XYZ file of C-alpha atoms in Angstrom:
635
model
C -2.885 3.066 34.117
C -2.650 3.027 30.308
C -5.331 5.077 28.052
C -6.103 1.102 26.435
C -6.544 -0.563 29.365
C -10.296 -0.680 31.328
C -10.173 -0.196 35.016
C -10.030 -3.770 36.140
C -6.864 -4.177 33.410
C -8.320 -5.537 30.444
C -7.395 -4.283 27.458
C -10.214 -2.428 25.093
C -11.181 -5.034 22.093
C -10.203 -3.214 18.712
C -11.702 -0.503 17.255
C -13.747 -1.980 14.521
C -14.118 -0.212 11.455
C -16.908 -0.553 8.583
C -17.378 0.503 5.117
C -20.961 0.992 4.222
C -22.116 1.446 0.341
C -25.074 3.217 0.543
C -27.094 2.695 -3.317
C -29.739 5.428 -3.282
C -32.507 4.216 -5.666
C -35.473 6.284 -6.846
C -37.495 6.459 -3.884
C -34.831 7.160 -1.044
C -33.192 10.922 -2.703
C -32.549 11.846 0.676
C -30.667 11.849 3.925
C -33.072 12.664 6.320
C -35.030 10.140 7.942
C -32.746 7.735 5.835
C -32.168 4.420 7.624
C -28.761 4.033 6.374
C -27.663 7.463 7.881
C -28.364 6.901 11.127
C -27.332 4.770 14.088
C -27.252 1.109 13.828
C -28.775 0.745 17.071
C -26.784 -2.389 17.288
C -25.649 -3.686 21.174
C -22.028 -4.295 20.869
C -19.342 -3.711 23.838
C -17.396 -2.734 20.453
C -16.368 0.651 19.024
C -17.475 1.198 15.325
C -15.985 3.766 13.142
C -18.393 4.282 10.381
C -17.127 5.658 7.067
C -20.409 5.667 4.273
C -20.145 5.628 0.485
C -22.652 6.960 -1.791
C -23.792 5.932 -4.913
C -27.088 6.515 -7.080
C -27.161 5.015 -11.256
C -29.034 6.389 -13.841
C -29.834 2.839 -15.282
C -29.967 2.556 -18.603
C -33.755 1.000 -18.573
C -34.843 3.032 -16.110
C -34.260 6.690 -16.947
C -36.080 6.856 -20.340
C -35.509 3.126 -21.619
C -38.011 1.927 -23.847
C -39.440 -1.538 -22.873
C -42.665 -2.976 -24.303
C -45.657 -2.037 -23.563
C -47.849 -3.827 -20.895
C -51.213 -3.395 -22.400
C -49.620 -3.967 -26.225
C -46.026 -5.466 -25.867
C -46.214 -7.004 -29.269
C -46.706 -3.340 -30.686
C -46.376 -0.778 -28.304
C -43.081 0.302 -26.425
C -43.356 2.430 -23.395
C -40.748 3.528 -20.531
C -40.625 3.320 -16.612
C -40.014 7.262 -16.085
C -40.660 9.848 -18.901
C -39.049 12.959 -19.702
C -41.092 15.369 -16.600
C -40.216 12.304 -14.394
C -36.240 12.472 -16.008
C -36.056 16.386 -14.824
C -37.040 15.622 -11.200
C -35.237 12.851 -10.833
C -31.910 14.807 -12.579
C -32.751 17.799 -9.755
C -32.924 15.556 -6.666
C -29.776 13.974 -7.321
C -28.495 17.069 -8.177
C -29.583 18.496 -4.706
C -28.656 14.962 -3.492
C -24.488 15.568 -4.313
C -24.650 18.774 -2.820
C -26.038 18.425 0.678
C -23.822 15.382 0.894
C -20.692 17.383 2.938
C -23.615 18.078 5.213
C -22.618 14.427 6.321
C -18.809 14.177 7.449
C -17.391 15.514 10.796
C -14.488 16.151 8.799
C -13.531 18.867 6.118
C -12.704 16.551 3.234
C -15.919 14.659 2.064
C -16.729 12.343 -0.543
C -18.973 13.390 -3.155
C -21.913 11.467 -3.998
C -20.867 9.178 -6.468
C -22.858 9.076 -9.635
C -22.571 6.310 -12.235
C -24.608 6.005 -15.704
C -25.315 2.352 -16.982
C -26.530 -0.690 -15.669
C -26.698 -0.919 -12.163
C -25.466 -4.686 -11.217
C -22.198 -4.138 -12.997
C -21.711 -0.853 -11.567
C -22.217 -1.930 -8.104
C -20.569 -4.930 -8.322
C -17.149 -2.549 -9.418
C -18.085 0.180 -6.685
C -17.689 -2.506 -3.879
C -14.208 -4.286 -5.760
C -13.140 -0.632 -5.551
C -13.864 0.268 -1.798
C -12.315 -3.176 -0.598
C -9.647 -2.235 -2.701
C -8.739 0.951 -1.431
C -9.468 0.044 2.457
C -6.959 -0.983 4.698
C -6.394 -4.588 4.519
C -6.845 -5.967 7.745
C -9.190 -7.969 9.575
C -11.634 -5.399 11.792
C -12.694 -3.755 8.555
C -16.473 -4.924 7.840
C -17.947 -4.061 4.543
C -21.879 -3.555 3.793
C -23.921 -2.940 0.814
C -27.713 -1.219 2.152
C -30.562 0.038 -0.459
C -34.187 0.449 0.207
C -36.797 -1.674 -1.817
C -39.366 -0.172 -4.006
C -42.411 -1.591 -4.862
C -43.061 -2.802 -8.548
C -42.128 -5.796 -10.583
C -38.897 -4.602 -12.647
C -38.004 -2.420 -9.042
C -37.949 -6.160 -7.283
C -36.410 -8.069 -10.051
C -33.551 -5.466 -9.602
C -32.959 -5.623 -6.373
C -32.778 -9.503 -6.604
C -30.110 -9.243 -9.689
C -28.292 -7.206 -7.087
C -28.561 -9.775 -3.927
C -27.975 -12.989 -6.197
C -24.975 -10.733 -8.004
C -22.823 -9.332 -4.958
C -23.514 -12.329 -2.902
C -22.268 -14.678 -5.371
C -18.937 -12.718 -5.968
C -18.484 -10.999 -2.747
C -19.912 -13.476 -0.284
C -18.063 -11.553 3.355
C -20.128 -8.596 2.283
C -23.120 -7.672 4.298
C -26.351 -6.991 2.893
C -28.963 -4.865 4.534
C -32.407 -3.389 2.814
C -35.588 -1.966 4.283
C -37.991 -0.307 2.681
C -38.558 3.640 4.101
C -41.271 4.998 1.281
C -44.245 4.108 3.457
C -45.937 5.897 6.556
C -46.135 2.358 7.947
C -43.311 0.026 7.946
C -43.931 -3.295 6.632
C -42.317 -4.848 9.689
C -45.293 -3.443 11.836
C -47.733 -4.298 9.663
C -49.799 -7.579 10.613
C -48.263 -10.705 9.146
C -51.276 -13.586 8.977
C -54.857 -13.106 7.572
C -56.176 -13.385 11.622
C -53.824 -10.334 12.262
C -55.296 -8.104 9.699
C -58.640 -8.665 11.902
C -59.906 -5.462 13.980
C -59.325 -6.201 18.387
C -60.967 -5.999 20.971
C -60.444 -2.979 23.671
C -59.241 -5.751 25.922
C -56.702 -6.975 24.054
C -55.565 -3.475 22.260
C -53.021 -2.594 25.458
C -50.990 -5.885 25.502
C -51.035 -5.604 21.387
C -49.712 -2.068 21.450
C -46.914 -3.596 24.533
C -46.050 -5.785 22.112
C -45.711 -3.599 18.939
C -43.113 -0.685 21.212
C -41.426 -3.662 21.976
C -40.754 -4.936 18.289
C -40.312 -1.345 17.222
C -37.180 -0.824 20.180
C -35.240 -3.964 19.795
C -36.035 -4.447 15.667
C -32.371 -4.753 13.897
C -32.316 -3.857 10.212
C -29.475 -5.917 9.730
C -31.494 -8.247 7.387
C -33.140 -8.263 4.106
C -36.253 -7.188 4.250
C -39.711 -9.494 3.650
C -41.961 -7.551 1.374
C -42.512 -11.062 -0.598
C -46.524 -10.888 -2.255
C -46.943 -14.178 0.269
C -45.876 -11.411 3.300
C -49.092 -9.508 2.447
C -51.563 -12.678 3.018
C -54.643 -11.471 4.370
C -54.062 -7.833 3.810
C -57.897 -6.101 3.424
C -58.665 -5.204 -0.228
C -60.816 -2.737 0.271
C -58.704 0.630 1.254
C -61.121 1.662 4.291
C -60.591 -1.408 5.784
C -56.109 -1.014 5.213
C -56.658 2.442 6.332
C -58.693 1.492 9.851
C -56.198 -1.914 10.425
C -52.967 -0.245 10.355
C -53.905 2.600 12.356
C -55.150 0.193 15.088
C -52.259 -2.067 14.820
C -49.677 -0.040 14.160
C -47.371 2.953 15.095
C -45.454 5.677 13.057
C -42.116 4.773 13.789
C -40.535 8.414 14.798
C -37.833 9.451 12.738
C -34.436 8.335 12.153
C -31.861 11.128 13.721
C -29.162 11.923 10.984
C -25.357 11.531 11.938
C -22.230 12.439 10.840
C -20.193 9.493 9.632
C -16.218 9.330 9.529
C -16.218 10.273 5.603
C -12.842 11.312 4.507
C -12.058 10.888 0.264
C -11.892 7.380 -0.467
C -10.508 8.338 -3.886
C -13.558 7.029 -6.326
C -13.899 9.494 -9.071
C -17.601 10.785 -8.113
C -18.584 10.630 -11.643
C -20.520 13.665 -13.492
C -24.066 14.313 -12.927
C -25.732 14.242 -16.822
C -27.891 16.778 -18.079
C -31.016 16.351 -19.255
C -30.730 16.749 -23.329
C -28.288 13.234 -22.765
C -30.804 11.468 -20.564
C -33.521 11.846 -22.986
C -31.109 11.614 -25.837
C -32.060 8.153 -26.884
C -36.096 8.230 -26.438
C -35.486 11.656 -28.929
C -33.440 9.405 -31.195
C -36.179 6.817 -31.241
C -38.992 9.382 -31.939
C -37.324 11.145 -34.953
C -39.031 9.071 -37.352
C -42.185 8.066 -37.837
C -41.543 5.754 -41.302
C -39.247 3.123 -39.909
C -41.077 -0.175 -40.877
C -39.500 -1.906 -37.767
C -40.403 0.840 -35.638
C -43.300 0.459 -32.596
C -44.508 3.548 -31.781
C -44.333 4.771 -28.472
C -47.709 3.923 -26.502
C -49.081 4.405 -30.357
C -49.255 7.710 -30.581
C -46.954 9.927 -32.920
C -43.602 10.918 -32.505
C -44.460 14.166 -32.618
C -46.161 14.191 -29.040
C -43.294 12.372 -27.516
C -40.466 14.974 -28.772
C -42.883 17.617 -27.926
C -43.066 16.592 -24.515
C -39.090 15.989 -23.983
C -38.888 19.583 -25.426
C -40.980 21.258 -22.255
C -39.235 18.683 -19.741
C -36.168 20.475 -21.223
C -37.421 24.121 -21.121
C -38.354 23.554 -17.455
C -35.258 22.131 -16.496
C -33.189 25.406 -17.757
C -35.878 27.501 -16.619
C -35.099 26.375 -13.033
C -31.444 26.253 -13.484
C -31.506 29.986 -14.811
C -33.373 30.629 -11.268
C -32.812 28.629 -8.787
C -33.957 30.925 -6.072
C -37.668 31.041 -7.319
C -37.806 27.048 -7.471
C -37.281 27.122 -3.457
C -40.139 29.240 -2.882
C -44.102 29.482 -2.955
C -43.710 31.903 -5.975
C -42.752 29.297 -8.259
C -45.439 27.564 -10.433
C -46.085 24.065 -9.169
C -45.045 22.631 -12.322
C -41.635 24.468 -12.488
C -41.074 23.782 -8.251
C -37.667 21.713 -8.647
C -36.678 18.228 -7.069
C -34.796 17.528 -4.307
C -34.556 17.595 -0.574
C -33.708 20.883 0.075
C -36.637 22.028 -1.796
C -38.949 19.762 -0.518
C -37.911 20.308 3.141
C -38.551 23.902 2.689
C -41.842 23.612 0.609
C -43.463 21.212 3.251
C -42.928 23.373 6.197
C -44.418 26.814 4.390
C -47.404 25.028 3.223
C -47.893 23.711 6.573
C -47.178 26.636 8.565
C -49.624 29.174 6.403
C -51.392 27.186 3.603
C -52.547 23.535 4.808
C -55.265 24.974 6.544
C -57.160 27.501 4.127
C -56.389 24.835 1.009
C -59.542 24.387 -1.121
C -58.224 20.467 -2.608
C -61.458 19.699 -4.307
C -60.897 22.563 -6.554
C -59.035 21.788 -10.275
C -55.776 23.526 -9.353
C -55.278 26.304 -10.966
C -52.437 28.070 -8.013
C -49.904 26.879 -5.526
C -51.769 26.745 -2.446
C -55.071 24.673 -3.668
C -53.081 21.122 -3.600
C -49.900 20.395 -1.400
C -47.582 19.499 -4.387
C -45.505 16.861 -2.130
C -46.387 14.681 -4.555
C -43.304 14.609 -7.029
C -41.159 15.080 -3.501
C -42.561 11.535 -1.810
C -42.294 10.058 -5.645
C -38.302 10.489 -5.648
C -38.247 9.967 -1.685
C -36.874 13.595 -1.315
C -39.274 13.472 1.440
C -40.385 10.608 3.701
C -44.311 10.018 4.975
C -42.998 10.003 7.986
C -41.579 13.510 7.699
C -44.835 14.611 6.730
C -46.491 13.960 9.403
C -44.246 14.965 11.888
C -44.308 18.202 10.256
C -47.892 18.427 9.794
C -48.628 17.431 13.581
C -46.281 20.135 14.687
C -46.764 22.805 12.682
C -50.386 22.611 12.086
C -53.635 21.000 13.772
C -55.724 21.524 10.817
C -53.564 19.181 8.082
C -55.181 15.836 9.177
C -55.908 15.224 5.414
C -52.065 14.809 4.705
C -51.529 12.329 7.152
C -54.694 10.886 5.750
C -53.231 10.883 2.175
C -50.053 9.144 3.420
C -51.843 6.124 4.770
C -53.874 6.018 1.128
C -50.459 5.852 -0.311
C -49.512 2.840 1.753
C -52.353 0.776 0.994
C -51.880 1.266 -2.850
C -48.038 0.472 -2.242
C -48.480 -2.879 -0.488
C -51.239 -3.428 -2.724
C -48.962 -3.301 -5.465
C -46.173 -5.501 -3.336
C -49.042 -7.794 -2.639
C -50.648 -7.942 -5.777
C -47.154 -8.476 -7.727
C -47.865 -9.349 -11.793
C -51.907 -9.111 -11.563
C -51.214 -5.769 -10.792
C -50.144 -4.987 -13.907
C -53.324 -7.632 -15.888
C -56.415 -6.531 -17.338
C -58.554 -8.450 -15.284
C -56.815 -6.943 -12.348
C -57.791 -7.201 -9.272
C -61.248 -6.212 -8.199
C -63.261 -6.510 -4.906
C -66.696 -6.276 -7.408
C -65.695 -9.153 -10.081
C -69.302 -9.270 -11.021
C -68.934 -5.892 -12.621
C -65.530 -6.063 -13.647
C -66.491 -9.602 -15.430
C -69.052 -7.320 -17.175
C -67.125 -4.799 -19.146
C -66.438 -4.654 -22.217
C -62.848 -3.333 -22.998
C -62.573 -2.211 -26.760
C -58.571 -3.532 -27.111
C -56.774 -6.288 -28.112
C -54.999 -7.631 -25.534
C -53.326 -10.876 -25.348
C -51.817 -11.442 -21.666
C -49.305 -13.897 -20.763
C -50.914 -17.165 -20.812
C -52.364 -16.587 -24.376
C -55.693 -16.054 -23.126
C -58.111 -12.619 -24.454
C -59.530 -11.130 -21.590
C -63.034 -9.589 -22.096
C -62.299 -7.631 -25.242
C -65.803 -6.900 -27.447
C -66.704 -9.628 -29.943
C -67.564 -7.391 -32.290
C -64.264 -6.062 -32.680
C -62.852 -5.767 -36.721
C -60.573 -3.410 -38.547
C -63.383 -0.132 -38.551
C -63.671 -0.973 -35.016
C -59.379 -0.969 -34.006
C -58.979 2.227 -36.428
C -62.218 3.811 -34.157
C -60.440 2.640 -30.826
C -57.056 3.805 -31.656
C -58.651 7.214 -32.825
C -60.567 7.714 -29.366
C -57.224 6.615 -27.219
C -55.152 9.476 -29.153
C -57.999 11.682 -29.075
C -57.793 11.421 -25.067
C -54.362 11.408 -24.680
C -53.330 14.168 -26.634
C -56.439 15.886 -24.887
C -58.708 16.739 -28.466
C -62.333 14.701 -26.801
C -64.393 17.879 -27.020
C -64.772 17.259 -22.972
C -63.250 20.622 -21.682
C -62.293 19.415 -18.358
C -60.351 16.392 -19.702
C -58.858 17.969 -22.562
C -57.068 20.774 -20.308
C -55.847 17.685 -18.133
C -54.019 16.136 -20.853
C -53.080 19.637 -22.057
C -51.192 20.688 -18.266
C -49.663 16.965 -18.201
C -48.322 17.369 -21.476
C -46.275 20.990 -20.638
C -45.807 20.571 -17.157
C -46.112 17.037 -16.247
C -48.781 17.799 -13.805
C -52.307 17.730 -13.208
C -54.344 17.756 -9.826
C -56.076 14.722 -8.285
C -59.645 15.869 -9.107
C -58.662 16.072 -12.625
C -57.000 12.770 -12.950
C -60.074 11.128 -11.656
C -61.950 12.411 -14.230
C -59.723 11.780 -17.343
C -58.979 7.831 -16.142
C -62.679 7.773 -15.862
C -63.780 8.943 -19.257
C -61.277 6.679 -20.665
C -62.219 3.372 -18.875
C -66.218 3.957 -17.924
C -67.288 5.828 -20.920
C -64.083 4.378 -24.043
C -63.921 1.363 -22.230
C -60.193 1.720 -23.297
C -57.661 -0.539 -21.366
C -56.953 0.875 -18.337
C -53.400 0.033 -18.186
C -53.185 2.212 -21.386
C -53.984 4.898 -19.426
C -51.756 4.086 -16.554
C -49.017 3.941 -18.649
C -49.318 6.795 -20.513
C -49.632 8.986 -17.144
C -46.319 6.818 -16.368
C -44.682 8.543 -19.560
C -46.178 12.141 -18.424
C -46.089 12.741 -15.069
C -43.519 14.323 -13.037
C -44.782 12.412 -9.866
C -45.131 9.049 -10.789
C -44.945 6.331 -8.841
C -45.818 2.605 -9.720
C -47.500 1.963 -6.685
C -49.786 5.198 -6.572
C -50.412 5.520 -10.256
C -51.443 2.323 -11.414
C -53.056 1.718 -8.250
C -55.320 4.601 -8.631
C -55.974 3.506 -12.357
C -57.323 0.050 -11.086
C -59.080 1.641 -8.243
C -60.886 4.351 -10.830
C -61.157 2.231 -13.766
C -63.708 -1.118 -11.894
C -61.229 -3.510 -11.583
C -59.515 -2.994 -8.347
C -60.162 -1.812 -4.914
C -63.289 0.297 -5.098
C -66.651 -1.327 -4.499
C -68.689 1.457 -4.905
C -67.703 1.903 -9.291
C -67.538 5.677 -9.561
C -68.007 7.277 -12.867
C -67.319 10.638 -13.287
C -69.941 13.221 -14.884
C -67.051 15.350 -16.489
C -69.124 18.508 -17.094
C -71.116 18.553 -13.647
C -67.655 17.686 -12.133
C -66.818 21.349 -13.617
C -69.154 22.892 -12.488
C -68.854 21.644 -8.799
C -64.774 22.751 -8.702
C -64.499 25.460 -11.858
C -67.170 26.828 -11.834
C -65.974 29.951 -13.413
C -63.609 27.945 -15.703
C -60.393 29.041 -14.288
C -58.874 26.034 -14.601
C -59.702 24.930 -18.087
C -59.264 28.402 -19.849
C -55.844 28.103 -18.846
C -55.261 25.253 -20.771
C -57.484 25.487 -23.585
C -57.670 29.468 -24.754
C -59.879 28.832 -27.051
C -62.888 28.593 -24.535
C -62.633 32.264 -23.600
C -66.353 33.238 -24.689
C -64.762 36.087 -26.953
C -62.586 33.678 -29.104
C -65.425 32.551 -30.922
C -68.085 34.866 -33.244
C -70.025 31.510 -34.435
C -72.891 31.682 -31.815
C -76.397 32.010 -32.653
C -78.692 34.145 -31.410
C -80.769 31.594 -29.991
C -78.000 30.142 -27.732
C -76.733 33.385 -26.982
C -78.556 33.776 -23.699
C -76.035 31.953 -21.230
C -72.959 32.084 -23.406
C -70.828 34.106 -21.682
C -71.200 32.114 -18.404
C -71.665 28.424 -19.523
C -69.021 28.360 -22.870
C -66.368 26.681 -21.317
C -68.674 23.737 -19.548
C -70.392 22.875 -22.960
C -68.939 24.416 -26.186
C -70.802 22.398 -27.889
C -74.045 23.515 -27.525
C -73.150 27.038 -28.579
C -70.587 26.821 -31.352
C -70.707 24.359 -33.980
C -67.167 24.583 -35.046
C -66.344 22.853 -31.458
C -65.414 19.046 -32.074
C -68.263 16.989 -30.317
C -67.323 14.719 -27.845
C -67.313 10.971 -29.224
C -69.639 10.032 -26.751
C -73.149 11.070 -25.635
C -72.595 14.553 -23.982
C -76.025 13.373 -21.637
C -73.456 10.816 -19.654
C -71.342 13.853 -18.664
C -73.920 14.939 -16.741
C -75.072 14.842 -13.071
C -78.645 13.586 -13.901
C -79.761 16.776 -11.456
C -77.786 18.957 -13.639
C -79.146 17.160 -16.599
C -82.847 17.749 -15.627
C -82.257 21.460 -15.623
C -80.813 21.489 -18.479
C -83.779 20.113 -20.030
C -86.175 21.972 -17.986
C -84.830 25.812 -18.139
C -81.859 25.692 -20.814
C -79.594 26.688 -18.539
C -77.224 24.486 -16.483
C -75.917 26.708 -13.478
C -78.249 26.708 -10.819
C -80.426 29.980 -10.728
């Protein structure tokens, strides 16, 4: 009987054969857990033969474009990632090419492809060039897939893209999901009455119904993440948190295979270095006098070239060794991007760190935070990777899993909240309070209107304003604790949770400085950012978004609760080591030594006194015994 005949004589249908383009964005630097590396789990009596072409930009507005600002666009300019942000990114794509053999069954692979511009035009050439090059005949089937991000100019993007490629290439498939969540939005409720908590009775036939959905689901659709999608979904993150772990499952995995990749003949394109990338934001900052010239986020040019310059010295640093990056050695603001490195990172802090971590503590060492937090910001890692690892390598990590699901909620918040997550106003569970406050800026939003800005605002007041907002971002307040934030973001692009907390709440509760000034300047610093995350948290910790409780941070008690000894903050501020300073009286010489670097100003008057009343930064219990005994550590 012949090999293409079955046994009752019909001959096998044609080996089908499909070309995937695979456009990595910047939350899916990966190939694990990857939906677009594994198997289709498509039914068909018909063979596929897979061969997968990847592709990630560096878009032009993206990596280090300037675009106006959102809380000043008429004279502010700002970017989507900043330099720290840049050197990740640069590493995980890096790491990104060269696990990509990893891939192919065979011994010739194709590179990842790497492209520098804007993205529509380059895609819409990549796929022109793969149809091209195939064979011309009619069982090849040719697919574009990319994940979704959340954030306004990350949607718009991806809807240039569909509108683009399905216009001039209309037999080309289009697939997207979105794989930066614990949860996927799929098993997520859909209605308002969904998002309601079950009964016992009904829980059984609800979680029937969810395995089903989960085993028969086909990704071969675009994905709804639409704001109208997330009707219903519970403001309040307690109430996301409880919800989704009642109505939902962590999908397991996806299983990574090896795809039929032989050269396709592309030119992969060169990865660029860093100096280009930031090239034109180094350009833009050089000088100061152009009359036509907005300043970036208002601040001076010198900050901005000052912090390209330690992106750039941490970026050769881990290219002169790249052995240290990969291990717990490394300082957590030189640990490089990528999978690789996150892979390995995750599974040593699980297997002998997770469970001795002190995370309340301002970090000040490797092991006191889990520093995934740059790795789930590029997608070198998945949530879902997380917490496999963490509920197989540990039992006493609960809090990671934890942090994932916090993640989600500010991640569909931001997918549900779409443009008012961005507005001044924002989007608060207490309006009563956020109707109350006062923000000192001028801000004109989109329909003309002046949200809550103070009435008494004139020219003293703007210069006063604009003095306090560089004063906190280039970390000179006179608050210790805040100032060494700003300090360790500047050089390193870092800072730990605690910390941030405290710095978005000094500028919002005590400048009543527009949050979203904050937000994005943490957007131009951070090594981690993520829209989602950061400017959720800046709602959250600044009274206009999902926190009903209105936390303010007492910066100098918050010291004392998690550095104590001032670890943290003599590393970034040298000057508040007790014997760099011979201007202390007698008289306030008593607990100098031990209580300098919680409240300078009280012993030396050549410190720079905090623009605000020093009392608010104060626990009122720690306050009282400060009054009381002199002395603010507890006897």
């Amino acid at each position: 009987m012949s090999n293409t005949r079955t046994g009752i004589g019909t001959p096998l249908p044609p080996r089908r054969r499909r070309r995937r383009l695979v456009w990595h964005r910047t939350k899916d630097l990966r190939y694990h857990d990857h939906p677009f590396y594994c198997s289709d789990g498509e039914c068909s009596n018909t063979p596929i033969t897979s061969t997968i072409t990847s592709v990630f930009i560096f878009d032009d507005q993206v990596c280090c474009g300037l675009r106006p600002s959102t809380c000043r666009p008429k004279e502010w300019m700002a970017v989507n990632i900043g330099p720290h942000g840049a050197r990740v990114l640069l590493e995980s794509v890096a790491d990104l090419r060269q696990r990509r053999p990893l891939l192919s069954t065979t011994t010739t692979t194709e590179s990842l492809i790497v492209r520098t511009g804007s993205t529509v035009p380059i895609l819409l050439k990549l796929i022109d060039e793969i149809i091209n090059i195939s064979e011309d005949d009619s069982t090849t089937e040719y697919e574009i897939c990319w994940n979704e991000e959340p954030g306004v100019y990350e949607m718009e993007l991806s809807r240039e893209a569909r509108q683009a490629i399905s216009t001039r290439f209309p037999n080309v498939r289009i697939r997207t999901t979105m794989s930066c969540t614990l949860y996927h939005p799929d098993d997520l409720p859909r209605t308002k009455n969904d998002w309601q908590p079950i009964t016992m009775n009904t829980k059984k036939k609800k979680e029937k119904k969810q395995r089903q959905r989960q085993q028969h689901s086909n990704s071969n659709s675009i994905i709804n993440i639409s704001s109208e999608r997330w009707n219903g979904m519970p403001q309040i993150m307690g109430e996301f948190r409880r919800t989704a772990r009642e109505k939902a499952r962590v999908r397991p995995c996806f299983e990574l295979f090896s795809s039929s990749n032989s050269k396709s003949g592309i030119d992969p394109g060169e990865i660029p270095t860093l100096e280009s990338l930031l090239e034109p934001l180094l350009l833009y900052a050089m000088d100061d006098e152009q009359e036509d010239r907005k300043p970036i986020m208002g601040l001076p040019s010198s900050i901005i070239r000052e912090v390209c310059h330690h992106a750039i010295r941490i970026y050769h640093e881990n290219n002169k060794n790249p052995k240290m990056t990969t291990t717990v050695l490394a300082p957590q603001h030189n640990r490089r991007g990528g999978e690789s490195h996150g892979l390995a990172h995750l599974d040593n802090f699980c297997r002998n760190y997770a469970s001795k971590a002190q995370r309340n503590l301002a970090c000040v060492d490797n092991h006191q935070s889990s520093h995934l937090s740059h790795y789930l910001a590029f997608g070198c890692l998945s949530p879902r990777t997380v917490e496999v690892t963490t509920t197989t390598t540990t039992t006493t990590a609960a809090w990671l899993i934890s942090h994932m699901t916090m993640r989600d909620f500010f991640l569909y918040t931001c997918l549900a909240s779409e443009k008012q997550f961005y507005r001044l106003e924002g989007i608060p569970v207490n309006k009563k309070y956020a109707e109350s406050i006062r923000w000192k800026s001028f801000v004109v939003e989109d329909n003309d209107d002046v949200i809550v800005v103070d009435d008494s605002v004139d020219d003293e007041t703007t210069t006063t304003t604009h003095n306090l907002w560089k004063d906190w971002a280039l970390g000179n307040t006179g608050l210790p604790l805040v100032d060494a934030a700003m300090k360790e973001m500047i050089q390193t692009g870092y800072c730990s949770n605690r910390v941030r907390q405290n710095v978005a709440s000094v500028l919002t509760k005590d400048f009543n400085i527009d949050w979203r000034a904050g937000a994005e300047w943490f957007q131009f610093l951070l090594h981690d950012h993520c829209v989602g995350a950061n400017w959720g948290n800046w709602l959250y910790f600044s009274g206009v978004g999902s926190d009903p409780k209105q936390r303010h941070f007492c910066t100098v008690s918050q010291a004392l609760k998690y550095d104590k000894d001032g670890t943290y903050v003599k590393k970034w501020l040298p000057q508040l080591n007790a014997s760099s300073f011979c201007s202390v009286t007698s008289t306030k010489n008593k607990y100098y030594e031990e209580e300098f670097h919680l409240r300078p100003w009280d012993f030396d008057s050549s410190w720079k006194r905090p623009p605000i009343s020093v009392d608010s930064q104060y626990a009122w219990r720690d306050l009282q015994r400060l009054k009381e005994t002199g002395r603010l550590m507890p006897f």
